Short mmCIF file of C-alpha atoms (C1' of nucleotides) in Angstrom, two decimals:
data_model
loop_
_atom_site.label_atom_id
_atom_site.label_comp_id
_atom_site.label_asym_id
_atom_site.label_seq_id
_atom_site.Cartn_x
_atom_site.Cartn_y
_atom_site.Cartn_z
CA UNK A 135 -0.07 0.12 -0.11
CA UNK A 136 0.64 3.24 -0.44
CA UNK A 137 1.85 4.47 0.72
CA UNK A 138 5.19 5.52 -0.04
CA UNK A 139 6.07 8.81 -1.50
CA UNK A 140 9.52 9.20 -2.66
CA UNK A 141 11.83 11.53 -1.03
CA UNK A 142 11.88 15.27 -1.81
CA UNK A 143 14.75 15.43 0.37
CA UNK A 144 12.14 14.10 3.04
CA UNK A 145 12.43 10.79 5.19
CA UNK A 146 10.02 8.10 4.39
CA UNK A 147 7.28 7.11 7.11
CA UNK A 148 9.56 3.97 7.59
CA UNK A 149 12.66 5.95 7.89
CA UNK A 150 11.42 8.28 10.47
CA UNK A 151 10.11 5.63 12.55
CA UNK A 152 13.36 3.56 12.44
CA UNK A 153 15.08 6.92 13.34
CA UNK A 154 12.33 6.89 16.42
CA UNK A 155 13.22 2.99 17.38
CA UNK A 156 16.99 3.96 17.63
CA UNK A 157 16.29 7.27 19.57
CA UNK A 158 13.95 5.57 22.22
CA UNK A 159 16.24 2.15 22.04
CA UNK A 160 19.68 3.83 22.00
CA UNK A 161 22.15 2.28 19.97
CA UNK A 162 21.04 -1.28 18.66
CA UNK A 163 21.65 -3.52 15.89
CA UNK A 164 19.42 -4.10 13.00
CA UNK A 165 17.61 -7.08 14.33
CA UNK A 166 16.79 -5.24 17.24
CA UNK A 167 15.08 -2.68 15.11
CA UNK A 168 13.60 -4.85 13.18
CA UNK A 169 11.98 -6.94 15.90
CA UNK A 170 10.13 -3.62 17.16
CA UNK A 171 8.43 -3.66 13.51
CA UNK A 172 7.95 -7.17 13.95
CA UNK A 173 6.41 -7.20 17.39
CA UNK A 174 4.11 -3.91 17.29
CA UNK A 175 0.95 -4.32 16.10
CA UNK A 176 0.96 -1.75 13.58
CA UNK A 177 0.16 -4.38 10.88
CA UNK A 178 1.07 -1.45 8.32
CA UNK A 179 4.82 -2.85 7.83
CA UNK A 180 6.04 -6.52 7.44
CA UNK A 181 9.46 -5.47 9.45
CA UNK A 182 10.84 -7.17 6.64
CA UNK A 183 14.61 -7.44 6.39
CA UNK A 184 14.73 -6.17 2.85
CA UNK A 185 13.07 -3.27 4.20
CA UNK A 186 14.61 -2.53 7.45
CA UNK A 187 18.58 -3.36 6.53
CA UNK A 188 18.51 -1.22 3.72
CA UNK A 189 16.69 1.65 5.29
CA UNK A 190 19.30 1.57 8.15
CA UNK A 191 22.13 1.56 5.50
CA UNK A 192 20.55 4.53 3.71
CA UNK A 193 20.17 6.55 6.88
CA UNK A 194 23.90 5.65 7.67
CA UNK A 195 25.01 6.73 4.35
CA UNK A 196 23.01 10.22 4.71
CA UNK A 197 24.91 10.75 8.14
CA UNK A 198 21.79 10.31 10.16
CA UNK A 199 22.90 7.33 11.96
CA UNK A 200 26.36 6.16 13.22
CA UNK A 201 27.44 2.58 12.49
CA UNK A 202 29.95 1.10 14.62
CA UNK A 203 30.90 -2.61 13.95
CA UNK A 204 30.94 -4.93 17.28
CA UNK A 205 33.85 -7.05 18.07
CA UNK A 206 32.01 -10.23 18.93
CA UNK A 207 31.68 -13.24 16.54
CA UNK A 208 28.86 -11.99 14.72
CA UNK A 209 30.57 -8.69 13.74
CA UNK A 210 27.26 -7.06 13.71
CA UNK A 211 26.72 -3.28 13.58
CA UNK A 212 25.32 -1.21 16.32
CA UNK A 213 23.76 2.11 15.00
CA UNK A 214 23.16 5.19 16.99
CA UNK A 215 21.89 8.43 16.37
CA UNK A 216 24.19 11.27 15.04
CA UNK A 217 23.12 14.85 16.06
CA UNK A 218 22.12 15.19 12.48
CA UNK A 219 19.93 12.16 12.84
CA UNK A 220 18.07 13.95 16.08
CA UNK A 221 17.41 16.85 13.98
CA UNK A 222 16.25 15.07 11.07
CA UNK A 223 14.06 13.14 13.34
CA UNK A 224 12.62 16.25 15.07
CA UNK A 225 11.91 17.54 11.63
CA UNK A 226 9.72 14.55 10.76
CA UNK A 227 7.99 14.38 13.99
CA UNK A 228 7.29 18.11 13.80
CA UNK A 229 5.93 17.85 10.14
CA UNK A 230 2.27 18.86 10.72
CA UNK A 231 0.98 18.55 7.21
CA UNK A 232 2.27 15.14 7.01
CA UNK A 233 1.10 14.31 10.39
CA UNK A 234 -2.57 15.56 9.84
CA UNK A 235 -2.77 13.71 6.67
CA UNK A 236 -5.51 11.00 6.09
CA UNK A 237 -3.12 8.33 5.85
CA UNK A 238 -3.96 4.90 4.31
CA UNK A 239 -7.18 3.37 6.00
CA UNK A 240 -8.43 0.21 4.48
CA UNK A 241 -11.67 0.77 6.45
CA UNK A 242 -12.60 4.06 5.17
CA UNK A 243 -12.19 2.82 1.44
CA UNK A 244 -14.25 -0.32 1.98
CA UNK A 245 -16.75 1.63 4.38
CA UNK A 246 -17.81 3.49 0.77
CA UNK A 247 -18.88 0.32 -0.83
CA UNK A 248 -20.71 -1.54 1.83
CA UNK A 249 -23.99 -0.09 0.42
CA UNK A 250 -23.34 -1.79 -2.95
CA UNK A 251 -23.59 -5.19 -1.29
CA UNK A 252 -26.86 -7.18 -0.81
CA UNK A 253 -28.25 -6.58 2.85
CA UNK A 254 -27.46 -9.91 4.02
CA UNK A 255 -23.98 -9.53 2.65
CA UNK A 256 -23.56 -6.38 4.37
CA UNK A 257 -24.64 -7.68 7.64
CA UNK A 258 -22.66 -10.58 7.70
CA UNK A 259 -19.46 -8.84 7.10
CA UNK A 260 -20.33 -5.91 9.55
CA UNK A 261 -20.76 -8.35 11.97
CA UNK A 262 -17.77 -9.62 11.20
CA UNK A 263 -15.81 -6.48 11.26
CA UNK A 264 -17.33 -5.57 14.55
CA UNK A 265 -15.88 -9.02 16.19
CA UNK A 266 -12.89 -8.19 14.98
CA UNK A 267 -12.40 -4.56 16.18
CA UNK A 268 -13.93 -5.73 19.38
CA UNK A 269 -11.17 -8.39 19.84
CA UNK A 270 -8.49 -5.72 18.92
CA UNK A 271 -9.96 -3.54 21.50
CA UNK A 272 -9.92 -5.77 23.98
CA UNK A 273 -6.47 -6.73 23.53
CA UNK A 274 -5.17 -3.09 23.24
CA UNK A 275 -7.07 -2.40 26.75
CA UNK A 276 -5.44 -5.09 28.08
CA UNK A 277 -2.16 -3.59 26.86
CA UNK A 278 -2.53 -0.46 27.94
CA UNK A 279 -3.51 -1.42 31.38
CA UNK A 280 -0.11 -2.61 32.01
CA UNK A 281 2.10 -0.57 34.27
CA UNK A 282 4.28 0.14 31.47
CA UNK A 283 2.07 1.79 29.12
CA UNK A 284 4.65 1.68 26.10
CA UNK A 285 4.36 3.98 23.62
CA UNK A 286 0.87 6.07 23.42
CA UNK A 287 0.30 4.68 19.66
CA UNK A 288 -1.84 2.47 21.60
CA UNK A 289 -4.68 4.89 22.86
CA UNK A 290 -4.79 6.44 19.24
CA UNK A 291 -5.09 2.75 17.80
CA UNK A 292 -7.85 2.14 20.18
CA UNK A 293 -9.50 5.28 19.54
CA UNK A 294 -9.68 4.37 15.74
CA UNK A 295 -11.36 1.30 16.37
CA UNK A 296 -13.95 2.67 18.50
CA UNK A 297 -14.64 5.39 16.08
CA UNK A 298 -15.04 2.42 13.55
CA UNK A 299 -17.41 0.54 15.78
CA UNK A 300 -19.46 3.84 16.32
CA UNK A 301 -19.55 4.46 12.70
CA UNK A 302 -20.83 0.81 12.02
CA UNK A 303 -23.41 0.98 15.08
CA UNK A 304 -24.80 4.55 13.73
CA UNK A 305 -25.00 3.16 10.21
CA UNK A 306 -26.21 -0.13 10.22
CA UNK A 307 -27.36 -0.38 13.64
CA UNK A 308 -24.96 -3.21 14.50
CA UNK A 309 -22.92 -3.34 17.83
CA UNK B 165 3.51 4.65 2.05
CA UNK B 166 2.31 2.34 1.82
CA UNK B 167 1.84 0.54 2.37
CA UNK B 168 1.90 -1.58 -0.67
CA UNK B 169 1.71 -5.36 0.37
CA UNK B 170 2.03 -7.66 -2.42
CA UNK B 171 -0.76 -9.61 -3.97
CA UNK B 172 -0.78 -13.18 -2.40
CA UNK B 173 -3.80 -13.65 -5.20
CA UNK B 174 -5.21 -10.60 -3.50
CA UNK B 175 -5.91 -6.97 -4.77
CA UNK B 176 -3.81 -4.21 -3.96
CA UNK B 177 -5.80 -1.17 -2.11
CA UNK B 178 -5.44 0.81 -5.06
CA UNK B 179 -6.77 -2.02 -7.48
CA UNK B 180 -9.72 -2.53 -4.96
CA UNK B 181 -10.44 1.07 -5.06
CA UNK B 182 -10.25 1.22 -8.86
CA UNK B 183 -12.81 -1.55 -9.19
CA UNK B 184 -14.67 0.50 -7.08
CA UNK B 185 -14.48 3.47 -9.26
CA UNK B 186 -15.46 1.53 -12.20
CA UNK B 187 -18.50 -0.23 -10.50
CA UNK B 188 -19.99 2.87 -9.12
CA UNK B 189 -19.18 5.15 -12.46
CA UNK B 190 -20.27 2.51 -15.00
CA UNK B 191 -17.99 1.97 -17.96
CA UNK B 192 -15.25 4.56 -18.04
CA UNK B 193 -12.17 5.71 -19.35
CA UNK B 194 -8.69 5.50 -17.71
CA UNK B 195 -8.86 9.32 -17.34
CA UNK B 196 -12.14 9.37 -15.73
CA UNK B 197 -10.83 6.92 -12.89
CA UNK B 198 -7.64 8.73 -12.52
CA UNK B 199 -9.55 11.96 -12.27
CA UNK B 200 -11.63 10.05 -9.16
CA UNK B 201 -8.24 9.87 -7.48
CA UNK B 202 -7.02 13.35 -8.14
CA UNK B 203 -10.27 14.86 -7.21
CA UNK B 204 -11.03 12.78 -4.08
CA UNK B 205 -9.33 14.57 -1.04
CA UNK B 206 -7.77 10.88 0.03
CA UNK B 207 -4.44 12.01 -0.07
CA UNK B 208 -3.20 8.69 0.16
CA UNK B 209 -2.71 8.34 -3.77
CA UNK B 210 -1.19 10.54 -6.16
CA UNK B 211 -3.63 9.41 -8.94
CA UNK B 212 -0.62 9.35 -10.93
CA UNK B 213 -0.99 8.06 -14.41
CA UNK B 214 1.76 5.64 -13.81
CA UNK B 215 -0.16 4.16 -11.22
CA UNK B 216 -3.81 4.10 -12.42
CA UNK B 217 -3.13 3.15 -16.47
CA UNK B 218 -0.85 -0.10 -15.40
CA UNK B 219 -3.55 -0.78 -12.68
CA UNK B 220 -6.30 -0.77 -15.33
CA UNK B 221 -4.28 -3.10 -17.75
CA UNK B 222 -3.50 -5.64 -14.69
CA UNK B 223 -7.00 -5.94 -14.03
CA UNK B 224 -8.04 -6.21 -17.40
CA UNK B 225 -5.39 -8.91 -18.13
CA UNK B 226 -6.55 -10.69 -15.08
CA UNK B 227 -10.28 -10.63 -16.56
CA UNK B 228 -11.64 -8.38 -13.79
CA UNK B 229 -12.37 -5.67 -16.31
CA UNK B 230 -13.49 -5.77 -20.01
CA UNK B 231 -11.62 -3.38 -22.18
CA UNK B 232 -13.42 -1.75 -25.36
CA UNK B 233 -11.74 0.32 -27.75
CA UNK B 234 -13.87 3.54 -28.69
CA UNK B 235 -14.17 4.42 -32.47
CA UNK B 236 -13.67 8.16 -31.92
CA UNK B 237 -10.39 10.00 -32.64
CA UNK B 238 -8.89 9.61 -28.97
CA UNK B 239 -9.05 5.82 -29.81
CA UNK B 240 -9.48 5.42 -26.00
CA UNK B 241 -10.62 2.55 -23.98
CA UNK B 242 -13.51 2.15 -21.89
CA UNK B 243 -13.32 -0.29 -19.18
CA UNK B 244 -16.61 -2.14 -17.43
CA UNK B 245 -16.79 -4.50 -14.84
CA UNK B 246 -16.64 -8.12 -15.80
CA UNK B 247 -18.68 -10.65 -13.50
CA UNK B 248 -15.60 -11.86 -12.39
CA UNK B 249 -14.45 -8.40 -11.60
CA UNK B 250 -17.45 -7.77 -9.56
CA UNK B 251 -17.09 -10.90 -7.56
CA UNK B 252 -13.48 -9.88 -7.00
CA UNK B 253 -14.68 -6.58 -5.71
CA UNK B 254 -16.95 -7.87 -3.24
CA UNK B 255 -14.19 -10.29 -1.77
CA UNK B 256 -11.80 -7.30 -1.57
CA UNK B 257 -14.83 -4.92 0.30
CA UNK B 258 -15.80 -8.07 2.57
CA UNK B 259 -12.06 -8.66 3.74
CA UNK B 260 -13.02 -8.02 7.10
CA UNK B 261 -9.28 -8.51 8.50
CA UNK B 262 -8.07 -6.22 5.89
CA UNK B 263 -10.61 -3.64 6.53
CA UNK B 264 -10.42 -3.45 10.33
CA UNK B 265 -6.28 -3.36 10.14
CA UNK B 266 -4.81 -0.23 11.53
CA UNK B 267 -3.57 0.99 8.29
CA UNK B 268 -0.77 3.65 8.07
CA UNK B 269 -1.56 6.79 10.11
CA UNK B 270 1.22 9.05 9.92
CA UNK B 271 -0.57 11.00 13.00
CA UNK B 272 -0.11 7.74 15.24
CA UNK B 273 3.64 7.31 14.58
CA UNK B 274 4.52 11.02 15.58
CA UNK B 275 2.29 11.11 18.58
CA UNK B 276 4.65 8.39 19.91
CA UNK B 277 7.55 10.84 19.72
CA UNK B 278 5.79 14.16 20.93
CA UNK B 279 7.05 13.52 24.24
CA UNK B 280 10.95 13.63 23.03
CA UNK B 281 10.58 17.21 21.97
CA UNK B 282 10.98 20.17 24.32
CA UNK B 283 7.78 21.59 25.87
CA UNK B 284 8.19 24.74 23.70
CA UNK B 285 8.47 22.90 20.70
CA UNK B 286 5.80 20.48 21.48
CA UNK B 287 3.10 23.25 22.17
CA UNK B 288 4.37 24.80 18.74
CA UNK B 289 3.49 21.56 16.82
CA UNK B 290 0.72 20.45 18.63
CA UNK B 291 -1.07 23.99 17.94
CA UNK B 292 -0.17 23.62 14.37
CA UNK B 293 -1.84 20.50 14.08
CA UNK B 294 -4.69 21.44 15.73
CA UNK B 295 -5.06 24.59 13.09
CA UNK B 296 -4.69 21.84 10.34
CA UNK B 297 -7.09 19.55 11.77
CA UNK B 298 -9.76 21.99 12.59
CA UNK B 299 -9.36 23.46 8.96
CA UNK B 300 -9.82 19.86 7.55
CA UNK B 301 -12.80 19.21 9.69
CA UNK B 302 -14.61 22.72 8.60
CA UNK B 303 -13.85 21.81 4.93
CA UNK B 304 -15.21 18.13 5.27
CA UNK B 305 -18.42 19.47 7.20
CA UNK B 306 -18.78 21.91 4.29
CA UNK B 307 -18.57 19.17 2.03
CA UNK B 308 -20.89 16.71 3.75
CA UNK B 309 -23.62 19.07 4.58
CA UNK B 310 -24.08 19.65 0.59
CA UNK B 311 -27.14 17.74 -0.89
CA UNK B 312 -25.11 15.07 -2.51
CA UNK B 313 -23.06 14.00 0.59
CA UNK B 314 -21.07 11.80 -2.16
CA UNK B 315 -19.18 9.12 -0.54
CA UNK B 316 -19.55 8.49 3.03
CA UNK B 317 -15.73 8.20 3.70
CA UNK B 318 -15.81 11.43 4.32
CA UNK B 319 -17.75 10.86 7.68
CA UNK B 320 -15.24 8.64 8.58
CA UNK B 321 -12.50 10.94 7.75
CA UNK B 322 -13.86 13.62 9.64
CA UNK B 323 -14.48 11.10 12.75
CA UNK B 324 -10.72 10.69 12.52
CA UNK B 325 -9.81 14.02 12.68
CA UNK B 326 -11.79 14.43 15.46
CA UNK B 327 -10.35 11.76 17.27
CA UNK B 328 -6.85 13.10 17.00
CA UNK B 329 -8.05 16.73 18.21
CA UNK B 330 -9.70 15.19 21.28
CA UNK B 331 -6.03 13.25 21.80
CA UNK B 332 -4.47 16.49 21.27
CA UNK B 333 -6.88 18.12 23.81
CA UNK B 334 -6.54 15.22 26.47
CA UNK B 335 -2.94 14.62 26.41
CA UNK B 336 -1.51 18.31 26.03
CA UNK B 337 -4.53 20.47 26.78
CA UNK B 338 -4.57 22.16 23.21
CA UNK B 339 -7.93 22.61 21.87
"C1'" DG C 50 27.09 -34.01 16.22
"C1'" DT C 51 22.69 -32.43 14.74
"C1'" DG C 52 18.68 -29.98 14.53
"C1'" DC C 53 16.78 -25.48 15.70
"C1'" DC C 54 16.37 -20.90 16.27
"C1'" DC C 55 18.90 -16.49 16.09
"C1'" DA C 56 20.87 -12.64 13.37
"C1'" DT C 57 22.52 -10.76 8.99
"C1'" DG C 58 22.01 -10.35 5.07
"C1'" DT C 59 20.84 -10.91 -0.68
"C1'" DA C 60 17.97 -11.29 -5.06
"C1'" DA C 61 13.99 -11.17 -7.64
"C1'" DT C 62 9.99 -8.96 -8.13
"C1'" DC C 63 6.12 -5.83 -7.82
"C1'" DT C 64 3.99 -1.44 -7.61
"C1'" DG C 65 3.59 3.27 -7.09
"C1'" DT C 66 6.07 8.15 -7.91
"C1'" DT C 67 7.96 11.63 -10.42
"C1'" DA C 68 8.94 13.64 -15.04
"C1'" DC C 69 8.37 13.19 -19.56
"C1'" DA C 70 6.16 12.55 -24.25
"C1'" DT C 71 2.60 13.01 -27.64
"C1'" DG C 72 -1.59 13.72 -30.34
"C1'" DA C 73 -6.40 15.54 -29.86
"C1'" DT C 74 -9.58 19.39 -28.48
"C1'" DT C 75 -10.73 23.89 -27.59
"C1'" DA C 76 -10.37 29.02 -26.47
"C1'" DG C 77 -8.42 33.21 -27.92
"C1'" DC D 93 -3.48 29.99 -36.43
"C1'" DT D 94 -1.55 29.31 -31.88
"C1'" DA D 95 -1.59 28.27 -27.41
"C1'" DA D 96 -3.65 26.25 -23.53
"C1'" DT D 97 -5.58 22.00 -21.83
"C1'" DC D 98 -7.56 17.65 -22.14
"C1'" DA D 99 -6.23 12.61 -22.27
"C1'" DT D 100 -3.30 8.79 -23.10
"C1'" DG D 101 0.53 6.92 -22.14
"C1'" DT D 102 5.92 5.90 -21.16
"C1'" DA D 103 10.76 5.42 -18.97
"C1'" DA D 104 13.48 5.75 -15.02
"C1'" DC D 105 13.64 5.08 -10.36
"C1'" DA D 106 12.45 4.14 -5.36
"C1'" DG D 107 11.12 1.56 -1.73
"C1'" DA D 108 9.03 -2.37 0.01
"C1'" DT D 109 7.53 -7.56 -0.22
"C1'" DT D 110 8.56 -12.56 -0.69
"C1'" DA D 111 11.99 -15.81 -0.46
"C1'" DC D 112 16.30 -17.55 -0.23
"C1'" DA D 113 20.85 -18.00 1.66
"C1'" DT D 114 24.28 -18.29 5.28
"C1'" DG D 115 26.76 -18.48 9.67
"C1'" DG D 116 26.85 -18.53 14.89
"C1'" DG D 117 25.02 -20.23 19.15
"C1'" DC D 118 22.51 -23.45 22.15
"C1'" DA D 119 19.54 -27.55 23.34
"C1'" DC D 120 19.45 -32.43 22.92
#
DNA sequence: GTGCCCATGTAATCTGTTACATGATTAG
DNA sequence: CTAATCATGTAACAGATTACATGGGCAC
């Protein structure tokens, strides 16, 4: 999915997110970065090696990350944020027009088309969506209630799911 | 962004949306389809010719669209939905797991990092975001109040913006 | 040692982006 | 007629995906 506009000197969403991981985790290996994407339930990225490793190299080549080989048997690399990288990250975070854009919402695109379905089909799929959304909400609420709330993105994701549920309820009376 | 997961026999988000346009508009030319993406305020896609024209060819090659050359001087093509395409579109719309996924939300990704900013920076960018979000809300409300509400995606987008505003208000007291 | 997971990549492919090219139509 | 715009593409490129390859460390 789209979502991927090429750089006009700017960072990709993935690159910005990668900088954020390195910033909050401190110097870390590619695998560590990658796992953040694999584990985080942001289904938007696969966290595939073919995306993360090249992104790290790009960022290092641009001077935003500093790379240092370790001396252990793996000879892996530890990336840390350079001052330039920290500045770039702040620019990325404070890019208000990018932040307030509507993004890529698979729900919104399908919502328009629900009316095209037969009532029976629509009811069936709406029920299934409600089921999945409620499950996600429960999962997120469980995570957020834990002592370490982790990144607050979960709050926003929860709010998003609830918005969708409210919309389904209001429009089709399914709750 | 994005977002772009390759096909495991499935349709891309763009392809699904393209089928939706052809379905709701009836037989139409590539340009007609493209303009829907250019005009619609879904900032997620550029609606570039390099995306739309190949997508239409792909869908036609897969038998989901029927292509018919017109006899006028443009010799353009009119695409219409084949029965197979209609079925594929329904599958796409009713793919509940895909629909309820969290998508690619640039706001959510930046929200986590706002805490890393200085209070002054954070206040400044939060204010700017609020300004942009309110402007989008006003614009959407204007559109939605018109006689022809057009696709309901606008309702969801409006709800998304309001969710973001509420989050900023709650978290940073900026409204 | 053998098998399995951890960690680090690479290769081929796919899709969307920008930027350009080109012919038809319309406004002046 | 000329210029702008409509409409239809193509070309080069970038970034992400899957799938594969490979070597180290650990359990048994």
